[in-house]
Amino acid sequence: MTQARQKQGKSVFIRTYGCQMNVYDSERMAGLLKPLGYGVVDAPDAADLVILNTCHIREKAAEKVYSELGRLKKIKAARARDGEEMVIAVAGCVAQAEGPEIIARAPMVDLVVGPQAYHQLPELLARAARERGDILATDFAVEEKFDRLAEREVDGPAAYLTIQEGCDKFCTFCVVPYTRGAEVSRSVDAVTVEARSLASQGVKEITLLGQNVNAWRGGAPAGDVGATGSWGLGELCRHLAKIDGLERIRFMTSHPRDMDDGLIAALGEEEKLMPYLHLPVQAGSDKILKAMNRGHSAKTYIDQIAKIRAARPDIALSGDFIVGFPGETNADFEATLALVEEVQYASAYSFKYSRRPGTPGAAMPGQVAEGEKNQRLARLQTLLEAQRADFNRAQIGKILPVLFEKPGRHPGQLIGRSPYLQSVHVDAPQSMLGSIAPVRIEDVTPNALAGVLVRKAEAAA
Ligand code: 5AD
Ligand code: SF4
């Protein structure tokens, strides 16, 4: 790297694939690199460092990484001809799962760093510059990572905050327990410090993240009057709700097995907890749920939903679904449709089963043909889409508090979020960015609600 380039500062381009936890990790990587002089750029072409923060959950997601690496190889070669260096790092779950394979298959990669080791990035980059060999860092150092991630700078009024990582559930289709490791909770104190720092930067809404966010457990903070014993997510949310300036708290993704009464009560009672719950069920047939090792039946899930709705009647429910898991018959699939009919989702994510190497599902008999999976997915998505449209239409005429997050595409327009996590388009002055204001919903488009600002007096009437 030339002197001139170092003086101007260095640049990093980060491409993020997959879930919100990766979005959070990418932000943290950018934060770790800032003191080293790296500024974030939005294209790889002139970057000194390119990080692909990858996802391994389905085959397609993992394959995208190798095609992106093919494109980067050409850019890196062109830069080298000009005497410039570009370091390529692969981070995230593909790095964890396929580290040695990446190094063998993609020689232009300089550094492979797993999701529980990226806090070592500054040291790893120094080593990469010194050793000029392939560096593989995939140790599970999650507690050490949490210790290193105390505060950060953010932009905008809504932010993610990771409070838990990993998974001990071992659903038979899923790679997460292998790529992210065992369930680990971040301490109440560390979470509180980060939440306070976010609030002091003007953040109004935090979304607490974890692969099994409601498996979070922690000890009550020392010296907190009235706080005793072991806390679950409900207690943590009530605690964070006391932070001045924070107006909204969300959490995702929850597992039905960890949906305890304390959390359900908090959803009913704590006004800052938003009425939106992502609670994946995956399938509606008990035979398939058992084969998936989900640890719940369709009935226990539906009973749980009834309890949650009793506590918070307006809650918007969201879920994940997999069609074509090994052994899924037409009758099993019909049971999924029946469950969806019964629950009525506000939004949902649905996928074709993807055979992931090393997971028990990959070796199961009765793999479902691709054509059959396509048909089932299309039917399920039609039903889920109709439910989403119904839920959105039901908001017309209501006045909802909207947190304005960013400018819209048209001049004079802002885009915000309703309590139910819907995008809302409103004509409003830029000065309202970052604030929460009442909006009368007047229309729905396929992906958003449209509304008008309501004056406070009118909203209260
Ligand atoms: N195939 C398809 N979908 C999967 N998911 C996880 N593993 C697989 C797989 N092998 C889905 C689940 C999970 C979401 C994050 O991704 O629905 O909840
Ligand atoms: Fe994967 Fe199941 Fe763990 Fe969710 S609960 S991360 S689907 S193994």
Coordinates of C-alpha atoms and ligand atoms in Angstrom, one line a residue:
M1 CA 0.0 0.0 0.0
T2 CA 1.5 3.4 -1.0
Q3 CA 2.2 6.3 1.4
A4 CA -0.2 8.5 -0.5
R5 CA -3.1 6.1 -0.1
Q6 CA -2.5 5.7 3.6
K7 CA -2.5 9.5 4.1
Q8 CA -5.9 9.7 2.4
G9 CA -7.3 7.0 4.7
K10 CA -8.4 3.5 3.6
S11 CA -11.7 2.3 2.5
V12 CA -13.8 -0.8 3.2
F13 CA -16.7 -2.2 1.2
I14 CA -18.9 -4.6 3.1
R15 CA -21.6 -6.7 1.4
T16 CA -24.1 -8.3 3.7
Y17 CA -26.1 -11.4 3.0
G18 CA -28.8 -13.1 5.1
C19 CA -30.4 -12.1 8.4
Q20 CA -30.5 -9.1 10.6
M21 CA -27.8 -10.5 12.8
N22 CA -25.4 -10.2 9.8
V23 CA -26.6 -6.6 9.3
Y24 CA -25.6 -5.9 12.9
D25 CA -22.3 -7.7 12.6
S26 CA -21.5 -5.7 9.4
E27 CA -22.1 -2.5 11.3
R28 CA -19.8 -3.7 14.1
M29 CA -17.1 -4.7 11.7
A30 CA -17.2 -1.2 10.1
G31 CA -17.0 0.2 13.7
L32 CA -13.9 -1.9 14.5
L33 CA -12.2 -0.7 11.3
K34 CA -12.9 3.0 11.8
P35 CA -10.1 3.6 14.3
L36 CA -7.7 1.9 11.8
G37 CA -8.6 4.7 9.3
Y38 CA -11.1 2.7 7.2
G39 CA -14.1 4.6 5.8
V40 CA -17.0 2.7 4.4
V41 CA -17.6 2.9 0.7
D42 CA -20.6 1.7 -1.3
A43 CA -18.8 -0.2 -4.2
P44 CA -16.0 -2.7 -4.2
D45 CA -14.1 -1.2 -7.2
A46 CA -11.7 1.1 -5.4
A47 CA -11.9 -0.4 -1.9
D48 CA -8.7 -1.4 0.0
L49 CA -10.7 -4.0 1.8
V50 CA -13.7 -6.0 0.7
I51 CA -15.7 -8.0 3.3
L52 CA -18.4 -10.5 2.2
N53 CA -20.5 -11.1 5.3
T54 CA -22.1 -14.4 4.2
C55 CA -25.2 -16.6 4.9
H56 CA -25.2 -20.4 4.9
I57 CA -28.8 -21.0 5.7
R58 CA -29.9 -22.2 2.2
E59 CA -27.8 -23.5 -0.7
K60 CA -28.6 -20.5 -2.9
A61 CA -27.4 -18.0 -0.3
A62 CA -24.1 -19.8 0.0
E63 CA -23.6 -20.2 -3.8
K64 CA -24.0 -16.4 -4.2
V65 CA -20.8 -15.9 -2.3
Y66 CA -18.7 -17.9 -4.8
S67 CA -20.1 -16.0 -7.8
E68 CA -19.4 -12.7 -6.0
L69 CA -15.8 -13.9 -5.4
G70 CA -15.5 -14.6 -9.1
R71 CA -16.4 -10.9 -9.8
L72 CA -14.0 -9.6 -7.1
K73 CA -11.1 -11.7 -8.5
K74 CA -11.3 -9.7 -11.7
I75 CA -11.3 -6.4 -9.8
K76 CA -8.4 -7.5 -7.6
A77 CA -6.4 -8.5 -10.6
A78 CA -7.0 -5.2 -12.4
R79 CA -6.0 -3.3 -9.3
A80 CA -2.9 -5.4 -8.9
R81 CA -1.9 -4.4 -12.5
D82 CA -2.1 -0.7 -11.3
G83 CA 0.1 -1.5 -8.3
E84 CA -2.8 -1.3 -5.9
E85 CA -3.7 -3.8 -3.3
M86 CA -7.2 -5.1 -2.4
V87 CA -7.6 -7.4 0.6
I88 CA -10.6 -9.8 0.3
A89 CA -12.2 -11.2 3.5
V90 CA -15.0 -13.7 3.8
A91 CA -16.9 -13.4 7.0
G92 CA -20.1 -14.8 8.4
C93 CA -21.6 -18.3 8.3
V94 CA -20.2 -19.6 5.0
A95 CA -16.8 -18.6 6.4
Q96 CA -17.5 -20.7 9.5
A97 CA -18.9 -23.7 7.7
E98 CA -16.6 -23.8 4.7
G99 CA -13.5 -22.0 5.7
P100 CA -10.8 -24.4 4.4
E101 CA -12.9 -25.0 1.3
I102 CA -13.1 -21.3 0.5
I103 CA -9.3 -21.0 0.8
A104 CA -8.8 -23.9 -1.5
R105 CA -11.5 -22.9 -4.0
A106 CA -11.0 -19.2 -4.0
P107 CA -7.2 -18.3 -3.8
M108 CA -8.0 -14.5 -4.1
V109 CA -9.4 -14.6 -0.6
D110 CA -6.9 -13.4 2.0
L111 CA -8.8 -13.8 5.2
V112 CA -11.7 -16.1 6.4
V113 CA -13.3 -15.0 9.6
G114 CA -16.2 -16.6 11.4
P115 CA -19.1 -14.8 13.1
Q116 CA -17.7 -15.4 16.6
A117 CA -14.2 -14.2 15.7
Y118 CA -14.7 -11.0 13.8
H119 CA -13.8 -8.8 16.8
Q120 CA -10.2 -9.9 16.0
L121 CA -10.3 -8.2 12.6
P122 CA -7.8 -5.5 13.4
E123 CA -5.2 -8.1 14.5
L124 CA -6.1 -10.4 11.6
L125 CA -5.6 -7.7 9.0
A126 CA -2.3 -6.8 10.5
R127 CA -1.3 -10.5 10.2
A128 CA -2.6 -10.7 6.7
A129 CA -0.4 -7.7 5.7
R130 CA 2.6 -9.3 7.4
E131 CA 2.3 -12.9 6.5
R132 CA 0.7 -12.6 3.0
G133 CA -0.7 -16.1 3.5
D134 CA -4.3 -17.3 3.9
I135 CA -5.7 -16.6 7.3
L136 CA -8.5 -18.7 8.8
A137 CA -10.1 -17.5 12.1
T138 CA -13.1 -19.5 13.0
D139 CA -12.9 -20.0 16.7
F140 CA -16.0 -19.7 18.9
A141 CA -14.9 -16.7 20.9
V142 CA -18.4 -15.3 21.4
E143 CA -18.0 -14.2 25.1
E144 CA -14.8 -12.4 24.2
K145 CA -16.5 -10.8 21.2
F146 CA -19.4 -9.5 23.4
D147 CA -16.8 -8.0 25.8
R148 CA -15.3 -6.1 22.8
L149 CA -18.6 -4.7 21.5
A150 CA -19.6 -2.2 24.1
E151 CA -20.4 1.0 22.3
R152 CA -20.7 2.2 18.7
E153 CA -21.9 5.0 16.6
V154 CA -25.1 4.8 14.7
D155 CA -27.1 6.7 12.1
G156 CA -30.8 7.0 12.2
P157 CA -33.5 6.5 14.9
A158 CA -33.8 2.7 14.7
A159 CA -31.0 0.2 15.5
Y160 CA -30.4 -3.4 16.1
L161 CA -28.8 -4.7 19.3
T162 CA -27.5 -8.3 19.5
I163 CA -28.3 -9.8 23.0
Q164 CA -28.0 -13.5 22.3
E165 CA -26.2 -15.7 19.8
G166 CA -26.3 -19.3 18.8
C167 CA -28.7 -22.1 19.1
D168 CA -29.0 -25.4 21.0
K169 CA -32.2 -26.5 19.4
F170 CA -30.8 -28.5 16.5
C171 CA -33.8 -28.4 14.1
T172 CA -32.8 -31.1 11.7
F173 CA -32.9 -28.8 8.6
C174 CA -30.7 -26.0 10.1
V175 CA -27.0 -25.1 10.0
V176 CA -27.2 -22.4 12.6
P177 CA -26.2 -24.6 15.6
Y178 CA -23.0 -25.5 13.7
T179 CA -22.2 -22.1 12.3
R180 CA -23.1 -19.9 15.2
G181 CA -22.4 -22.4 18.0
A182 CA -24.2 -22.9 21.4
E183 CA -26.7 -20.4 22.9
V184 CA -24.9 -17.6 24.7
S185 CA -26.6 -14.6 26.3
R186 CA -25.0 -11.2 26.6
S187 CA -25.1 -9.8 30.2
V188 CA -27.7 -7.3 31.3
D189 CA -25.0 -4.7 32.0
A190 CA -23.5 -5.0 28.5
V191 CA -26.9 -4.8 26.8
T192 CA -27.9 -1.8 29.0
V193 CA -24.6 0.1 28.2
E194 CA -25.2 -0.4 24.5
A195 CA -28.9 0.5 24.7
R196 CA -28.1 3.7 26.7
S197 CA -25.4 4.7 24.2
L198 CA -27.9 4.2 21.3
A199 CA -30.5 6.3 23.1
S200 CA -28.0 9.1 23.7
Q201 CA -27.4 9.1 19.9
G202 CA -31.0 9.7 19.2
V203 CA -32.1 6.1 18.7
K204 CA -35.9 5.8 19.5
E205 CA -36.3 2.1 18.6
I206 CA -34.1 -0.9 19.3
T207 CA -34.6 -4.4 18.0
L208 CA -33.0 -6.9 20.2
L209 CA -31.5 -9.7 18.1
G210 CA -30.7 -13.3 18.7
Q211 CA -31.1 -16.6 16.8
N212 CA -33.2 -17.6 19.7
V213 CA -33.7 -14.2 21.2
N214 CA -36.3 -15.4 23.8
A215 CA -33.8 -18.0 25.1
W216 CA -31.9 -15.0 26.5
R217 CA -31.2 -15.4 30.2
G218 CA -29.4 -13.2 32.6
G219 CA -28.8 -12.3 36.2
A220 CA -30.6 -9.3 37.6
P221 CA -28.1 -6.3 37.7
A222 CA -26.5 -5.8 41.1
G223 CA -27.8 -2.8 43.0
D224 CA -31.0 -2.5 40.9
V225 CA -33.7 -2.1 43.6
G226 CA -36.4 -4.7 43.4
A227 CA -34.5 -6.7 40.7
T228 CA -33.8 -10.2 41.8
G229 CA -32.7 -13.6 40.5
S230 CA -32.6 -14.8 37.0
W231 CA -34.1 -12.8 34.3
G232 CA -35.8 -13.8 31.0
L233 CA -36.4 -11.6 28.0
G234 CA -39.6 -10.1 29.5
E235 CA -37.6 -8.7 32.5
L236 CA -34.9 -7.5 30.2
C237 CA -37.4 -5.6 28.0
R238 CA -39.0 -4.0 31.0
H239 CA -35.6 -2.9 32.3
L240 CA -34.6 -1.4 28.9
A241 CA -37.9 0.3 28.7
K242 CA -36.9 2.5 31.6
I243 CA -34.1 4.2 29.5
D244 CA -35.1 7.8 28.7
G245 CA -35.4 8.5 25.0
L246 CA -36.0 4.9 23.9
E247 CA -39.6 4.7 22.8
R248 CA -39.9 1.4 21.1
I249 CA -38.5 -2.1 21.8
R250 CA -38.8 -5.1 19.4
F251 CA -37.1 -8.5 19.5
M252 CA -36.5 -11.3 17.0
T253 CA -36.3 -14.2 16.3
S254 CA -38.3 -16.1 19.0
H255 CA -38.7 -19.8 19.4
P256 CA -42.1 -21.3 20.5
R257 CA -40.3 -23.4 23.1
D258 CA -38.9 -20.3 24.8
M259 CA -42.1 -18.2 24.8
D260 CA -42.5 -18.1 28.5
D261 CA -45.3 -16.5 30.6
G262 CA -43.0 -13.6 31.7
L263 CA -42.5 -12.5 28.2
I264 CA -46.1 -12.9 27.2
A265 CA -47.1 -10.8 30.3
A266 CA -44.5 -8.1 29.3
L267 CA -46.0 -8.0 25.7
G268 CA -49.3 -7.3 27.3
E269 CA -48.2 -4.7 29.8
E270 CA -45.1 -2.8 28.6
E271 CA -46.2 -0.1 26.2
K272 CA -42.8 0.3 24.7
L273 CA -42.8 -3.3 23.5
M274 CA -44.2 -3.1 20.0
P275 CA -47.2 -5.4 19.1
Y276 CA -45.3 -7.5 16.6
L277 CA -44.0 -11.0 17.1
H278 CA -42.0 -13.1 14.7
L279 CA -42.6 -16.7 16.0
P280 CA -41.7 -19.2 13.3
V281 CA -43.6 -22.5 13.3
Q282 CA -42.1 -24.0 10.1
A283 CA -44.8 -26.5 9.4
G284 CA -48.3 -27.5 10.5
S285 CA -48.1 -31.3 10.5
D286 CA -47.1 -32.9 13.8
K287 CA -45.3 -35.7 12.0
I288 CA -43.1 -33.1 10.2
L289 CA -42.6 -31.0 13.3
K290 CA -41.3 -34.1 15.0
A291 CA -39.0 -35.0 12.2
M292 CA -37.7 -31.4 12.2
N293 CA -37.0 -31.8 16.0
R294 CA -39.0 -28.6 16.7
G295 CA -40.0 -29.6 20.2
H296 CA -43.6 -28.3 19.8
S297 CA -46.8 -29.5 18.1
A298 CA -49.2 -27.6 15.9
K299 CA -51.6 -27.5 18.9
T300 CA -49.1 -26.2 21.4
Y301 CA -48.2 -23.5 19.0
I302 CA -51.8 -22.5 18.3
D303 CA -52.6 -22.5 22.1
Q304 CA -49.6 -20.3 22.6
I305 CA -50.8 -17.8 20.0
A306 CA -54.2 -17.7 21.7
K307 CA -52.4 -16.8 25.0
I308 CA -50.4 -14.1 23.3
R309 CA -53.4 -12.6 21.7
A310 CA -55.3 -12.7 25.0
A311 CA -52.4 -10.6 26.5
R312 CA -52.0 -8.3 23.5
P313 CA -55.1 -8.4 21.2
D314 CA -53.7 -6.3 18.4
I315 CA -50.4 -8.2 18.0
A316 CA -49.2 -8.7 14.5
L317 CA -47.9 -12.2 14.0
S318 CA -45.2 -13.2 11.6
G319 CA -43.6 -16.6 10.9
D320 CA -41.2 -18.7 8.9
F321 CA -42.3 -21.8 6.9
I322 CA -40.5 -24.6 5.1
V323 CA -42.2 -26.6 2.4
G324 CA -41.0 -29.9 1.1
F325 CA -39.1 -31.1 4.2
P326 CA -38.2 -34.8 3.7
G327 CA -41.3 -37.0 4.1
E328 CA -43.8 -34.2 3.7
T329 CA -46.9 -35.6 2.0
N330 CA -49.7 -33.6 0.5
A331 CA -51.7 -34.2 3.6
D332 CA -48.8 -32.8 5.7
F333 CA -48.7 -29.8 3.5
E334 CA -52.4 -29.3 3.8
A335 CA -51.9 -29.2 7.6
T336 CA -49.5 -26.3 7.1
L337 CA -52.2 -24.4 5.1
A338 CA -54.8 -25.2 7.8
L339 CA -52.5 -23.8 10.5
V340 CA -51.9 -20.6 8.5
E341 CA -55.7 -20.3 8.1
E342 CA -56.2 -20.6 11.8
V343 CA -53.4 -18.2 12.9
Q344 CA -53.8 -15.4 10.3
Y345 CA -50.4 -13.9 9.8
A346 CA -49.6 -10.2 9.3
S347 CA -46.4 -11.2 7.4
A348 CA -44.3 -14.3 6.8
Y349 CA -41.3 -15.8 5.2
S350 CA -41.5 -19.1 3.4
F351 CA -38.9 -21.2 1.8
K352 CA -38.4 -24.5 -0.1
Y353 CA -36.5 -27.0 2.0
S354 CA -32.8 -26.7 1.1
R355 CA -30.7 -29.8 1.8
R356 CA -27.8 -28.6 3.9
P357 CA -24.7 -30.8 4.2
G358 CA -24.0 -32.1 7.7
T359 CA -27.6 -31.6 9.0
P360 CA -29.7 -34.7 9.8
G361 CA -32.4 -33.6 7.3
A362 CA -30.0 -34.0 4.4
A363 CA -29.7 -37.7 5.0
M364 CA -33.4 -38.4 5.6
P365 CA -35.3 -40.6 3.2
G366 CA -38.3 -39.1 1.3
Q367 CA -36.7 -36.0 -0.2
V368 CA -39.4 -34.1 -2.0
A369 CA -39.1 -33.4 -5.8
E370 CA -38.2 -29.8 -6.7
G371 CA -41.4 -29.4 -8.8
E372 CA -43.6 -30.5 -5.9
K373 CA -41.8 -28.0 -3.6
N374 CA -42.4 -25.2 -6.1
Q375 CA -46.1 -25.9 -6.3
R376 CA -46.5 -26.1 -2.5
L377 CA -44.5 -22.9 -2.0
A378 CA -46.6 -21.1 -4.6
R379 CA -49.9 -22.2 -2.8
L380 CA -48.5 -21.2 0.6
Q381 CA -47.3 -17.9 -0.6
T382 CA -50.6 -17.0 -2.2
L383 CA -52.4 -17.7 1.1
L384 CA -49.8 -15.8 3.2
E385 CA -49.8 -12.8 0.8
A386 CA -53.6 -12.6 1.0
Q387 CA -53.4 -12.5 4.8
R388 CA -50.7 -9.8 4.7
A389 CA -52.9 -7.7 2.3
D390 CA -55.9 -8.2 4.6
F391 CA -53.9 -7.1 7.6
N392 CA -52.6 -4.0 5.8
R393 CA -56.0 -3.1 4.5
A394 CA -57.5 -3.4 8.0
Q395 CA -55.3 -0.4 9.0
I396 CA -57.1 2.0 6.7
G397 CA -58.8 4.7 8.7
K398 CA -56.8 4.1 11.8
I399 CA -54.4 6.5 13.4
L400 CA -51.0 4.9 14.0
P401 CA -47.9 6.3 15.7
V402 CA -45.2 6.3 13.0
L403 CA -41.4 6.5 13.6
F404 CA -39.9 8.4 10.6
E405 CA -36.7 6.7 9.6
K406 CA -35.7 8.0 6.2
P407 CA -36.6 10.3 3.3
G408 CA -38.9 8.8 0.7
R409 CA -38.4 8.6 -3.0
H410 CA -40.5 11.7 -3.7
P411 CA -39.6 15.2 -2.5
G412 CA -41.4 16.1 0.7
Q413 CA -42.0 12.4 1.6
L414 CA -40.8 10.5 4.6
I415 CA -40.8 6.7 5.2
G416 CA -41.5 5.4 8.7
R417 CA -42.7 2.3 10.5
S418 CA -45.9 1.6 12.2
P419 CA -46.0 -0.4 15.5
Y420 CA -46.7 -3.5 13.4
L421 CA -43.5 -3.0 11.4
Q422 CA -45.3 -1.9 8.2
S423 CA -43.6 0.7 6.1
V424 CA -45.6 3.9 6.0
H425 CA -45.2 6.7 3.4
V426 CA -46.2 10.2 4.5
D427 CA -45.8 13.7 3.2
A428 CA -43.9 15.4 6.1
P429 CA -41.1 17.9 6.6
Q430 CA -37.5 16.6 6.8
S431 CA -37.4 18.0 10.3
M432 CA -39.6 15.2 11.5
L433 CA -37.0 12.6 10.7
G434 CA -36.3 10.6 13.8
S435 CA -39.6 11.5 15.5
I436 CA -42.8 9.6 16.2
A437 CA -46.0 11.2 15.1
P438 CA -49.6 10.1 14.6
V439 CA -50.6 9.3 11.0
R440 CA -54.0 8.5 9.6
I441 CA -53.7 5.6 7.2
E442 CA -55.5 6.3 4.0
D443 CA -54.3 3.7 1.5
V444 CA -52.3 0.6 1.0
T445 CA -49.8 -0.3 -1.8
P446 CA -48.4 -3.8 -2.2
N447 CA -45.4 -3.1 0.1
A448 CA -46.5 -0.2 2.2
L449 CA -49.2 1.9 3.8
A450 CA -49.8 5.5 2.8
G451 CA -51.1 8.1 5.2
V452 CA -51.3 11.8 6.3
L453 CA -50.0 13.5 9.4
V454 CA -52.6 14.1 12.0
R455 CA -52.3 17.0 14.4
K456 CA -51.9 15.9 18.0
A457 CA -55.2 17.4 19.1
E458 CA -57.1 15.5 16.4
A459 CA -55.3 12.3 17.3
A460 CA -56.3 12.6 21.0
A461 CA -59.9 13.3 20.2
Ligands
5AD1 N1 -34.0 -24.9 4.0 C1 -35.0 -24.0 3.9 N2 -35.2 -23.0 4.8 C2 -34.5 -23.1 5.9 N3 -34.5 -22.3 7.0 C3 -33.5 -22.7 7.8 N4 -32.8 -23.7 7.3 C4 -33.4 -24.0 6.1 C5 -33.3 -25.0 5.1 N5 -32.3 -25.9 5.2 C6 -35.4 -21.2 7.2 C7 -36.3 -21.5 8.5 C8 -35.7 -20.5 9.5 C9 -35.3 -19.3 8.5 C10 -34.3 -18.4 9.1 O1 -34.8 -20.0 7.4 O2 -37.6 -21.2 8.2 O3 -36.7 -20.0 10.4
SF4_2 FE1 -32.1 -23.1 13.2 FE2 -34.0 -24.3 14.7 FE3 -32.0 -23.0 15.9 FE4 -33.8 -21.6 14.5 S1 -34.2 -22.9 16.4 S2 -31.6 -21.3 14.5 S3 -34.3 -23.0 12.9 S4 -31.8 -24.9 14.6

